[in-house]
PDB file of C-alpha atoms in Angstrom:
ATOM      1  CA  UNK A  21     -21.125   5.919 -20.593  1.00  0.00           C
ATOM      2  CA  UNK A  22     -20.258   4.948 -24.174  1.00  0.00           C
ATOM      3  CA  UNK A  23     -22.889   7.351 -25.511  1.00  0.00           C
ATOM      4  CA  UNK A  24     -21.294  10.234 -23.575  1.00  0.00           C
ATOM      5  CA  UNK A  25     -17.933   9.498 -25.195  1.00  0.00           C
ATOM      6  CA  UNK A  26     -19.405   9.071 -28.691  1.00  0.00           C
ATOM      7  CA  UNK A  27     -21.471  12.253 -28.406  1.00  0.00           C
ATOM      8  CA  UNK A  28     -18.409  14.216 -27.308  1.00  0.00           C
ATOM      9  CA  UNK A  29     -16.484  12.839 -30.275  1.00  0.00           C
ATOM     10  CA  UNK A  30     -19.113  13.999 -32.789  1.00  0.00           C
ATOM     11  CA  UNK A  31     -19.517  17.378 -31.087  1.00  0.00           C
ATOM     12  CA  UNK A  32     -15.752  17.905 -30.978  1.00  0.00           C
ATOM     13  CA  UNK A  33     -15.378  17.367 -34.722  1.00  0.00           C
ATOM     14  CA  UNK A  34     -18.174  19.863 -35.412  1.00  0.00           C
ATOM     15  CA  UNK A  35     -16.546  22.435 -33.142  1.00  0.00           C
ATOM     16  CA  UNK A  36     -13.104  22.115 -34.758  1.00  0.00           C
ATOM     17  CA  UNK A  37     -14.424  22.671 -38.282  1.00  0.00           C
ATOM     18  CA  UNK A  38     -16.287  25.810 -37.200  1.00  0.00           C
ATOM     19  CA  UNK A  39     -13.649  27.378 -34.998  1.00  0.00           C
ATOM     20  CA  UNK A  40     -10.136  26.589 -36.210  1.00  0.00           C
ATOM     21  CA  UNK A  41      -9.727  29.747 -38.385  1.00  0.00           C
ATOM     22  CA  UNK A  42     -10.448  31.913 -35.325  1.00  0.00           C
ATOM     23  CA  UNK A  43      -7.933  29.920 -33.288  1.00  0.00           C
ATOM     24  CA  UNK A  44      -5.213  30.494 -35.894  1.00  0.00           C
ATOM     25  CA  UNK A  45      -5.826  34.244 -35.680  1.00  0.00           C
ATOM     26  CA  UNK A  46      -5.812  34.123 -31.868  1.00  0.00           C
ATOM     27  CA  UNK A  47      -2.428  32.372 -31.710  1.00  0.00           C
ATOM     28  CA  UNK A  48      -0.831  34.690 -34.296  1.00  0.00           C
ATOM     29  CA  UNK A  49      -1.954  37.760 -32.300  1.00  0.00           C
ATOM     30  CA  UNK A  50      -0.890  36.326 -28.943  1.00  0.00           C
ATOM     31  CA  UNK A  51       2.708  35.599 -29.891  1.00  0.00           C
ATOM     32  CA  UNK A  52       3.591  38.315 -32.434  1.00  0.00           C
ATOM     33  CA  UNK A  53       6.487  40.624 -31.606  1.00  0.00           C
ATOM     34  CA  UNK A  54       5.534  43.896 -29.924  1.00  0.00           C
ATOM     35  CA  UNK A  55       8.444  45.686 -31.639  1.00  0.00           C
ATOM     36  CA  UNK A  56       7.513  44.493 -35.139  1.00  0.00           C
ATOM     37  CA  UNK A  57       3.858  43.486 -35.087  1.00  0.00           C
ATOM     38  CA  UNK A  58       2.584  41.851 -38.256  1.00  0.00           C
ATOM     39  CA  UNK A  59      -1.084  42.465 -37.548  1.00  0.00           C
ATOM     40  CA  UNK A  60      -3.022  45.531 -36.387  1.00  0.00           C
ATOM     41  CA  UNK A  61      -5.918  43.536 -34.998  1.00  0.00           C
ATOM     42  CA  UNK A  62      -8.260  40.589 -35.443  1.00  0.00           C
ATOM     43  CA  UNK A  63      -9.767  41.510 -38.799  1.00  0.00           C
ATOM     44  CA  UNK A  64      -6.436  42.674 -40.251  1.00  0.00           C
ATOM     45  CA  UNK A  65      -4.956  39.315 -39.231  1.00  0.00           C
ATOM     46  CA  UNK A  66      -7.782  37.472 -41.020  1.00  0.00           C
ATOM     47  CA  UNK A  67      -7.250  39.552 -44.156  1.00  0.00           C
ATOM     48  CA  UNK A  68      -3.458  39.143 -44.127  1.00  0.00           C
ATOM     49  CA  UNK A  69      -3.583  35.367 -43.734  1.00  0.00           C
ATOM     50  CA  UNK A  70      -6.078  34.989 -46.588  1.00  0.00           C
ATOM     51  CA  UNK A  71      -4.105  37.401 -48.789  1.00  0.00           C
ATOM     52  CA  UNK A  72      -0.678  35.845 -48.259  1.00  0.00           C
ATOM     53  CA  UNK A  73      -1.514  32.211 -47.473  1.00  0.00           C
ATOM     54  CA  UNK A  74      -4.999  31.747 -48.995  1.00  0.00           C
ATOM     55  CA  UNK A  75      -8.012  30.570 -47.009  1.00  0.00           C
ATOM     56  CA  UNK A  76      -6.156  27.327 -46.302  1.00  0.00           C
ATOM     57  CA  UNK A  77      -3.762  29.348 -44.154  1.00  0.00           C
ATOM     58  CA  UNK A  78      -6.558  29.734 -41.624  1.00  0.00           C
ATOM     59  CA  UNK A  79      -6.667  25.948 -41.299  1.00  0.00           C
ATOM     60  CA  UNK A  80      -2.948  25.472 -40.657  1.00  0.00           C
ATOM     61  CA  UNK A  81      -2.444  22.901 -37.931  1.00  0.00           C
ATOM     62  CA  UNK A  82      -6.032  21.605 -38.039  1.00  0.00           C
ATOM     63  CA  UNK A  83      -4.810  18.015 -38.107  1.00  0.00           C
ATOM     64  CA  UNK A  84      -3.738  18.150 -34.470  1.00  0.00           C
ATOM     65  CA  UNK A  85      -7.010  19.504 -33.018  1.00  0.00           C
ATOM     66  CA  UNK A  86      -9.125  17.373 -35.360  1.00  0.00           C
ATOM     67  CA  UNK A  87      -7.428  14.277 -34.017  1.00  0.00           C
ATOM     68  CA  UNK A  88      -6.981  15.581 -30.498  1.00  0.00           C
ATOM     69  CA  UNK A  89     -10.091  17.660 -29.833  1.00  0.00           C
ATOM     70  CA  UNK A  90     -12.389  14.973 -31.157  1.00  0.00           C
ATOM     71  CA  UNK A  91     -10.965  12.554 -28.610  1.00  0.00           C
ATOM     72  CA  UNK A  92     -10.657  15.268 -25.960  1.00  0.00           C
ATOM     73  CA  UNK A  93     -14.353  16.128 -26.221  1.00  0.00           C
ATOM     74  CA  UNK A  94     -15.188  12.439 -26.034  1.00  0.00           C
ATOM     75  CA  UNK A  95     -13.078  12.249 -22.861  1.00  0.00           C
ATOM     76  CA  UNK A  96     -14.465  15.490 -21.401  1.00  0.00           C
ATOM     77  CA  UNK A  97     -18.143  14.639 -21.883  1.00  0.00           C
ATOM     78  CA  UNK A  98     -17.537  11.040 -20.822  1.00  0.00           C
ATOM     79  CA  UNK A  99     -15.706  11.994 -17.608  1.00  0.00           C
ATOM     80  CA  UNK A 100     -18.161  14.803 -16.833  1.00  0.00           C
ATOM     81  CA  UNK A 101     -21.195  12.541 -17.279  1.00  0.00           C
ATOM     82  CA  UNK A 102     -19.701   9.761 -15.153  1.00  0.00           C
ATOM     83  CA  UNK A 103     -18.544  12.188 -12.445  1.00  0.00           C
ATOM     84  CA  UNK A 104     -22.056  13.646 -12.182  1.00  0.00           C
ATOM     85  CA  UNK A 105     -23.468  10.126 -11.792  1.00  0.00           C
ATOM     86  CA  UNK A 106     -20.806   9.304  -9.189  1.00  0.00           C
ATOM     87  CA  UNK A 107     -21.601  12.462  -7.202  1.00  0.00           C
ATOM     88  CA  UNK A 108     -25.209  11.293  -7.125  1.00  0.00           C
ATOM     89  CA  UNK A 109     -26.980  14.627  -7.503  1.00  0.00           C
ATOM     90  CA  UNK A 110     -27.250  17.046 -10.428  1.00  0.00           C
ATOM     91  CA  UNK A 111     -26.598  20.391  -8.737  1.00  0.00           C
ATOM     92  CA  UNK A 112     -24.757  23.519  -9.969  1.00  0.00           C
ATOM     93  CA  UNK A 113     -21.860  22.781  -7.599  1.00  0.00           C
ATOM     94  CA  UNK A 114     -21.569  19.206  -8.842  1.00  0.00           C
ATOM     95  CA  UNK A 115     -21.695  20.438 -12.438  1.00  0.00           C
ATOM     96  CA  UNK A 116     -18.714  22.694 -11.672  1.00  0.00           C
ATOM     97  CA  UNK A 117     -16.803  19.912  -9.911  1.00  0.00           C
ATOM     98  CA  UNK A 118     -17.516  17.395 -12.677  1.00  0.00           C
ATOM     99  CA  UNK A 119     -16.470  19.900 -15.350  1.00  0.00           C
ATOM    100  CA  UNK A 120     -13.262  20.731 -13.464  1.00  0.00           C
ATOM    101  CA  UNK A 121     -12.405  17.031 -13.141  1.00  0.00           C
ATOM    102  CA  UNK A 122     -12.947  16.532 -16.867  1.00  0.00           C
ATOM    103  CA  UNK A 123     -10.815  19.586 -17.670  1.00  0.00           C
ATOM    104  CA  UNK A 124      -7.952  18.382 -15.481  1.00  0.00           C
ATOM    105  CA  UNK A 125      -7.892  14.844 -16.922  1.00  0.00           C
ATOM    106  CA  UNK A 126      -7.876  15.897 -20.578  1.00  0.00           C
ATOM    107  CA  UNK A 127      -4.756  18.063 -20.115  1.00  0.00           C
ATOM    108  CA  UNK A 128      -2.628  14.984 -20.808  1.00  0.00           C
ATOM    109  CA  UNK A 129      -3.882  15.030 -24.409  1.00  0.00           C
ATOM    110  CA  UNK A 130      -4.648  18.724 -24.744  1.00  0.00           C
ATOM    111  CA  UNK A 131      -1.142  20.017 -23.960  1.00  0.00           C
ATOM    112  CA  UNK A 132       0.827  18.102 -26.658  1.00  0.00           C
ATOM    113  CA  UNK A 133      -2.001  18.698 -29.146  1.00  0.00           C
ATOM    114  CA  UNK A 134      -1.944  22.470 -28.584  1.00  0.00           C
ATOM    115  CA  UNK A 135       1.846  22.522 -28.705  1.00  0.00           C
ATOM    116  CA  UNK A 136       1.777  20.950 -32.188  1.00  0.00           C
ATOM    117  CA  UNK A 137      -1.077  23.228 -33.265  1.00  0.00           C
ATOM    118  CA  UNK A 138       0.762  26.352 -32.093  1.00  0.00           C
ATOM    119  CA  UNK A 139       4.024  25.383 -33.823  1.00  0.00           C
ATOM    120  CA  UNK A 140       2.171  24.561 -37.065  1.00  0.00           C
ATOM    121  CA  UNK A 141       0.196  27.817 -36.968  1.00  0.00           C
ATOM    122  CA  UNK A 142       3.351  29.885 -36.509  1.00  0.00           C
ATOM    123  CA  UNK A 143       5.859  28.281 -38.853  1.00  0.00           C
ATOM    124  CA  UNK A 144       6.749  30.395 -41.865  1.00  0.00           C
ATOM    125  CA  UNK A 145       5.369  33.616 -40.369  1.00  0.00           C
ATOM    126  CA  UNK A 146       7.103  36.723 -39.041  1.00  0.00           C
ATOM    127  CA  UNK A 147      10.007  35.953 -36.731  1.00  0.00           C
ATOM    128  CA  UNK A 148       9.381  32.237 -37.311  1.00  0.00           C
ATOM    129  CA  UNK A 149      10.239  32.355 -41.038  1.00  0.00           C
ATOM    130  CA  UNK A 150      13.557  30.646 -40.455  1.00  0.00           C
ATOM    131  CA  UNK A 151      11.598  27.622 -39.332  1.00  0.00           C
ATOM    132  CA  UNK A 152       9.528  27.551 -42.517  1.00  0.00           C
ATOM    133  CA  UNK A 153       8.400  24.056 -43.500  1.00  0.00           C
ATOM    134  CA  UNK A 154      10.194  22.528 -40.538  1.00  0.00           C
ATOM    135  CA  UNK A 155       7.125  20.401 -39.858  1.00  0.00           C
ATOM    136  CA  UNK A 156       5.113  18.545 -42.502  1.00  0.00           C
ATOM    137  CA  UNK A 157       2.065  18.024 -40.295  1.00  0.00           C
ATOM    138  CA  UNK A 158       1.011  17.870 -36.654  1.00  0.00           C
ATOM    139  CA  UNK A 159       2.206  14.311 -36.090  1.00  0.00           C
ATOM    140  CA  UNK A 160       5.564  15.071 -37.710  1.00  0.00           C
ATOM    141  CA  UNK A 161       5.814  18.125 -35.452  1.00  0.00           C
ATOM    142  CA  UNK A 162       5.327  16.070 -32.268  1.00  0.00           C
ATOM    143  CA  UNK A 163       7.749  13.378 -33.436  1.00  0.00           C
ATOM    144  CA  UNK A 164      10.479  15.961 -34.150  1.00  0.00           C
ATOM    145  CA  UNK A 165       9.928  17.722 -30.832  1.00  0.00           C
ATOM    146  CA  UNK A 166      10.111  14.367 -29.015  1.00  0.00           C
ATOM    147  CA  UNK A 167      13.343  13.389 -30.781  1.00  0.00           C
ATOM    148  CA  UNK A 168      14.935  16.716 -29.911  1.00  0.00           C
ATOM    149  CA  UNK A 169      13.543  17.411 -26.432  1.00  0.00           C
ATOM    150  CA  UNK A 170      12.011  14.156 -25.195  1.00  0.00           C
ATOM    151  CA  UNK A 171       8.795  13.824 -23.150  1.00  0.00           C
ATOM    152  CA  UNK A 172       9.466  17.129 -21.436  1.00  0.00           C
ATOM    153  CA  UNK A 173       9.491  18.844 -24.821  1.00  0.00           C
ATOM    154  CA  UNK A 174       6.096  17.539 -25.993  1.00  0.00           C
ATOM    155  CA  UNK A 175       4.588  18.410 -22.606  1.00  0.00           C
ATOM    156  CA  UNK A 176       5.851  21.987 -22.666  1.00  0.00           C
ATOM    157  CA  UNK A 177       3.221  24.257 -21.112  1.00  0.00           C
ATOM    158  CA  UNK A 178       1.536  21.447 -19.138  1.00  0.00           C
ATOM    159  CA  UNK A 179       1.251  23.408 -15.880  1.00  0.00           C
ATOM    160  CA  UNK A 180      -0.252  26.471 -17.569  1.00  0.00           C
ATOM    161  CA  UNK A 181      -2.599  24.192 -19.531  1.00  0.00           C
ATOM    162  CA  UNK A 182      -3.750  22.589 -16.255  1.00  0.00           C
ATOM    163  CA  UNK A 183      -4.261  26.011 -14.634  1.00  0.00           C
ATOM    164  CA  UNK A 184      -6.363  27.070 -17.627  1.00  0.00           C
ATOM    165  CA  UNK A 185      -8.410  23.940 -18.237  1.00  0.00           C
ATOM    166  CA  UNK A 186      -9.431  22.937 -14.707  1.00  0.00           C
ATOM    167  CA  UNK A 187     -11.459  26.032 -13.725  1.00  0.00           C
ATOM    168  CA  UNK A 188     -12.543  26.887 -17.273  1.00  0.00           C
ATOM    169  CA  UNK A 189     -14.298  23.553 -17.801  1.00  0.00           C
ATOM    170  CA  UNK A 190     -15.952  23.946 -14.412  1.00  0.00           C
ATOM    171  CA  UNK A 191     -17.447  27.263 -15.511  1.00  0.00           C
ATOM    172  CA  UNK A 192     -18.193  25.746 -18.936  1.00  0.00           C
ATOM    173  CA  UNK A 193     -20.537  23.053 -17.656  1.00  0.00           C
ATOM    174  CA  UNK A 194     -21.896  25.192 -14.823  1.00  0.00           C
ATOM    175  CA  UNK A 195     -22.948  27.956 -17.249  1.00  0.00           C
ATOM    176  CA  UNK A 196     -24.519  25.489 -19.683  1.00  0.00           C
ATOM    177  CA  UNK A 197     -26.481  23.789 -16.902  1.00  0.00           C
ATOM    178  CA  UNK A 198     -27.774  27.094 -15.504  1.00  0.00           C
ATOM    179  CA  UNK A 199     -28.742  28.480 -18.922  1.00  0.00           C
ATOM    180  CA  UNK A 200     -30.537  25.341 -20.121  1.00  0.00           C
ATOM    181  CA  UNK A 201     -32.534  25.285 -16.872  1.00  0.00           C
ATOM    182  CA  UNK A 202     -33.328  29.002 -17.165  1.00  0.00           C
ATOM    183  CA  UNK A 203     -34.309  28.748 -20.846  1.00  0.00           C
ATOM    184  CA  UNK A 204     -36.416  25.659 -20.203  1.00  0.00           C
ATOM    185  CA  UNK A 205     -34.794  23.381 -22.793  1.00  0.00           C
ATOM    186  CA  UNK A 206     -37.207  20.482 -23.170  1.00  0.00           C
ATOM    187  CA  UNK A 207     -37.303  17.858 -25.915  1.00  0.00           C
ATOM    188  CA  UNK A 208     -40.827  18.877 -26.960  1.00  0.00           C
ATOM    189  CA  UNK A 209     -39.892  22.576 -27.246  1.00  0.00           C
ATOM    190  CA  UNK A 210     -40.023  23.718 -30.892  1.00  0.00           C
ATOM    191  CA  UNK A 211     -37.259  26.241 -30.144  1.00  0.00           C
ATOM    192  CA  UNK A 212     -34.936  23.766 -28.439  1.00  0.00           C
ATOM    193  CA  UNK A 213     -32.165  24.013 -31.085  1.00  0.00           C
ATOM    194  CA  UNK A 214     -31.824  27.846 -30.882  1.00  0.00           C
ATOM    195  CA  UNK A 215     -31.900  27.593 -27.088  1.00  0.00           C
ATOM    196  CA  UNK A 216     -29.178  24.942 -27.066  1.00  0.00           C
ATOM    197  CA  UNK A 217     -27.065  26.997 -29.468  1.00  0.00           C
ATOM    198  CA  UNK A 218     -27.419  30.078 -27.243  1.00  0.00           C
ATOM    199  CA  UNK A 219     -26.614  28.157 -24.054  1.00  0.00           C
ATOM    200  CA  UNK A 220     -23.598  26.442 -25.646  1.00  0.00           C
ATOM    201  CA  UNK A 221     -22.241  29.640 -27.165  1.00  0.00           C
ATOM    202  CA  UNK A 222     -22.519  31.609 -23.933  1.00  0.00           C
ATOM    203  CA  UNK A 223     -20.913  28.745 -22.002  1.00  0.00           C
ATOM    204  CA  UNK A 224     -17.902  28.962 -24.281  1.00  0.00           C
ATOM    205  CA  UNK A 225     -17.602  32.719 -23.805  1.00  0.00           C
ATOM    206  CA  UNK A 226     -17.797  32.491 -19.995  1.00  0.00           C
ATOM    207  CA  UNK A 227     -15.297  29.637 -19.993  1.00  0.00           C
ATOM    208  CA  UNK A 228     -12.713  31.608 -22.010  1.00  0.00           C
ATOM    209  CA  UNK A 229     -13.197  34.843 -20.058  1.00  0.00           C
ATOM    210  CA  UNK A 230     -12.570  32.991 -16.782  1.00  0.00           C
ATOM    211  CA  UNK A 231      -8.993  31.985 -17.650  1.00  0.00           C
ATOM    212  CA  UNK A 232      -7.937  33.896 -20.768  1.00  0.00           C
ATOM    213  CA  UNK A 233      -4.765  35.518 -19.325  1.00  0.00           C
ATOM    214  CA  UNK A 234      -3.468  32.026 -18.526  1.00  0.00           C
ATOM    215  CA  UNK A 235      -4.052  31.030 -22.155  1.00  0.00           C
ATOM    216  CA  UNK A 236      -1.868  33.920 -23.345  1.00  0.00           C
ATOM    217  CA  UNK A 237       0.951  32.715 -21.102  1.00  0.00           C
ATOM    218  CA  UNK A 238       0.487  29.121 -22.306  1.00  0.00           C
ATOM    219  CA  UNK A 239       0.709  30.171 -25.969  1.00  0.00           C
ATOM    220  CA  UNK A 240       3.851  32.195 -25.327  1.00  0.00           C
ATOM    221  CA  UNK A 241       5.544  29.375 -23.451  1.00  0.00           C
ATOM    222  CA  UNK A 242       4.713  26.841 -26.179  1.00  0.00           C
ATOM    223  CA  UNK A 243       5.943  29.186 -28.921  1.00  0.00           C
ATOM    224  CA  UNK A 244       9.044  30.165 -26.956  1.00  0.00           C
ATOM    225  CA  UNK A 245      12.331  29.154 -28.568  1.00  0.00           C
ATOM    226  CA  UNK A 246      10.871  28.321 -31.980  1.00  0.00           C
ATOM    227  CA  UNK A 247      12.476  31.293 -33.700  1.00  0.00           C
ATOM    228  CA  UNK A 248      15.750  31.140 -31.800  1.00  0.00           C
ATOM    229  CA  UNK A 249      16.808  31.510 -28.152  1.00  0.00           C
ATOM    230  CA  UNK A 250      14.163  30.883 -25.476  1.00  0.00           C
ATOM    231  CA  UNK A 251      13.036  34.015 -23.621  1.00  0.00           C
ATOM    232  CA  UNK A 252      11.183  32.597 -20.615  1.00  0.00           C
ATOM    233  CA  UNK A 253      12.198  30.431 -17.655  1.00  0.00           C
ATOM    234  CA  UNK A 254       8.670  29.523 -16.609  1.00  0.00           C
ATOM    235  CA  UNK A 255       5.147  30.813 -16.004  1.00  0.00           C
ATOM    236  CA  UNK A 256       6.013  33.571 -13.531  1.00  0.00           C
ATOM    237  CA  UNK A 257       8.969  34.747 -15.597  1.00  0.00           C
ATOM    238  CA  UNK A 258       6.772  34.867 -18.707  1.00  0.00           C
ATOM    239  CA  UNK A 259       4.088  36.855 -16.856  1.00  0.00           C
ATOM    240  CA  UNK A 260       6.635  39.300 -15.460  1.00  0.00           C
ATOM    241  CA  UNK A 261       8.448  39.899 -18.752  1.00  0.00           C
ATOM    242  CA  UNK A 262       5.249  40.127 -20.793  1.00  0.00           C
ATOM    243  CA  UNK A 263       3.750  42.677 -18.401  1.00  0.00           C
ATOM    244  CA  UNK A 264       6.980  44.684 -18.172  1.00  0.00           C
ATOM    245  CA  UNK A 265       7.349  44.926 -21.969  1.00  0.00           C
ATOM    246  CA  UNK A 266       3.725  45.320 -23.060  1.00  0.00           C
ATOM    247  CA  UNK A 267       1.603  46.238 -20.035  1.00  0.00           C
ATOM    248  CA  UNK A 268      -1.616  44.631 -18.842  1.00  0.00           C
ATOM    249  CA  UNK A 269      -3.118  44.630 -22.340  1.00  0.00           C
ATOM    250  CA  UNK A 270      -0.860  41.739 -23.268  1.00  0.00           C
ATOM    251  CA  UNK A 271      -3.129  39.451 -21.243  1.00  0.00           C
ATOM    252  CA  UNK A 272      -6.098  40.304 -23.474  1.00  0.00           C
ATOM    253  CA  UNK A 273      -4.283  40.035 -26.794  1.00  0.00           C
ATOM    254  CA  UNK A 274      -6.288  37.913 -29.225  1.00  0.00           C
ATOM    255  CA  UNK A 275      -9.376  38.016 -26.998  1.00  0.00           C
ATOM    256  CA  UNK A 276     -11.654  39.349 -29.755  1.00  0.00           C
ATOM    257  CA  UNK A 277     -10.918  36.471 -32.123  1.00  0.00           C
ATOM    258  CA  UNK A 278     -11.211  34.039 -29.219  1.00  0.00           C
ATOM    259  CA  UNK A 279     -14.681  35.234 -28.272  1.00  0.00           C
ATOM    260  CA  UNK A 280     -15.744  35.333 -31.936  1.00  0.00           C
ATOM    261  CA  UNK A 281     -14.627  31.715 -32.125  1.00  0.00           C
ATOM    262  CA  UNK A 282     -15.980  30.644 -28.731  1.00  0.00           C
ATOM    263  CA  UNK A 283     -19.642  31.264 -29.480  1.00  0.00           C
ATOM    264  CA  UNK A 284     -20.071  29.293 -32.746  1.00  0.00           C
ATOM    265  CA  UNK A 285     -17.670  26.505 -31.714  1.00  0.00           C
ATOM    266  CA  UNK A 286     -19.335  25.779 -28.396  1.00  0.00           C
ATOM    267  CA  UNK A 287     -22.805  26.378 -29.759  1.00  0.00           C
ATOM    268  CA  UNK A 288     -22.096  23.711 -32.388  1.00  0.00           C
ATOM    269  CA  UNK A 289     -20.416  21.378 -29.886  1.00  0.00           C
ATOM    270  CA  UNK A 290     -23.044  21.473 -27.140  1.00  0.00           C
ATOM    271  CA  UNK A 291     -26.014  21.431 -29.522  1.00  0.00           C
ATOM    272  CA  UNK A 292     -24.541  18.472 -31.423  1.00  0.00           C
ATOM    273  CA  UNK A 293     -23.807  16.566 -28.213  1.00  0.00           C
ATOM    274  CA  UNK A 294     -27.246  17.218 -26.709  1.00  0.00           C
ATOM    275  CA  UNK A 295     -29.197  16.395 -29.872  1.00  0.00           C
ATOM    276  CA  UNK A 296     -27.091  13.268 -30.449  1.00  0.00           C
ATOM    277  CA  UNK A 297     -27.619  12.008 -26.887  1.00  0.00           C
ATOM    278  CA  UNK A 298     -31.356  12.794 -27.003  1.00  0.00           C
ATOM    279  CA  UNK A 299     -31.794  10.951 -30.301  1.00  0.00           C
ATOM    280  CA  UNK A 300     -29.695   7.924 -29.311  1.00  0.00           C
ATOM    281  CA  UNK A 301     -31.356   7.556 -25.923  1.00  0.00           C
ATOM    282  CA  UNK A 302     -34.836   7.851 -27.423  1.00  0.00           C
ATOM    283  CA  UNK A 303     -33.918   5.115 -29.943  1.00  0.00           C
ATOM    284  CA  UNK A 304     -32.587   2.988 -27.102  1.00  0.00           C
ATOM    285  CA  UNK A 305     -35.788   3.451 -25.110  1.00  0.00           C
ATOM    286  CA  UNK A 306     -37.913   2.546 -28.144  1.00  0.00           C
ATOM    287  CA  UNK A 307     -35.977  -0.704 -28.621  1.00  0.00           C
ATOM    288  CA  UNK A 308     -36.412  -1.594 -24.966  1.00  0.00           C
ATOM    289  CA  UNK A 309     -40.174  -1.022 -25.217  1.00  0.00           C
ATOM    290  CA  UNK A 310     -40.652  -3.177 -28.335  1.00  0.00           C
ATOM    291  CA  UNK A 311     -42.481  -6.501 -27.641  1.00  0.00           C
ATOM    292  CA  UNK A 312     -41.173  -9.844 -28.858  1.00  0.00           C
ATOM    293  CA  UNK A 313     -37.720 -11.391 -29.047  1.00  0.00           C
ATOM    294  CA  UNK A 314     -35.781  -8.231 -29.829  1.00  0.00           C
ATOM    295  CA  UNK A 315     -32.017  -8.636 -30.208  1.00  0.00           C
ATOM    296  CA  UNK A 316     -30.304  -6.864 -27.328  1.00  0.00           C
ATOM    297  CA  UNK A 317     -27.294  -4.706 -28.060  1.00  0.00           C
ATOM    298  CA  UNK A 318     -24.165  -5.316 -25.958  1.00  0.00           C
ATOM    299  CA  UNK A 319     -24.121  -3.117 -22.861  1.00  0.00           C
ATOM    300  CA  UNK A 320     -20.779  -1.605 -23.945  1.00  0.00           C
ATOM    301  CA  UNK A 321     -22.580   0.133 -26.831  1.00  0.00           C
TER     302      UNK A 321
END
């Protein structure tokens, strides 16, 4: 159990470092004004951020996901591994159910973390310029939101986060399980790392495609009211107004940068987790097989 949590922690950190620039672009595209768009597309957004804010602009708000996602991945892989063991059989259906359970539980951390990340990524840009330098960092952002709006404020977008995370993590683990079985990922395989990277990357893509329109709504709700008066009264109102003003394409805005991010992030995450678990468990087995008065590690490790 502890190894599952530790592996998720290491994999989460690797994924954040690889994917945060793509996430910044995704959020900027999702919430920009349709009347006065700042960016023409994914690559123009990348270029504009680097030109006006330097490469560090792509890493705005990384503090929140680095703290949050590292723990979230530890929680996700820990809950998923324990749920599979509790269900008693490693089947595709159980992989989906275990992934969904993990996705639902981590919403408690994920929602405030993404709220802080979104506010940090947007401050000082476009219609949010009036809020320039309102937040010093992610923690300062959450503290100020809490002081102004209370617990309800820092949990803004919780329902849409739950609707996104629960099925997406089910598809995430289901896809990874099916692909690793199909590709024949064995420890002795000389091509195991490329196979794990492919399986992890594709799992991320399938996961995002399964619930991406919900993510657009979540981003809009969490950004709502930052630049002035709030526009939306809830999920359905946000969907209705977004569709009425921008058409169905609004629900795919930022998808290119998301998919560009999804493959390397989840390839790095899953490969890191799998290699870490394989190495640690092989070391554990070697220690158990050693003769003589070996010092036993506490079971909690």
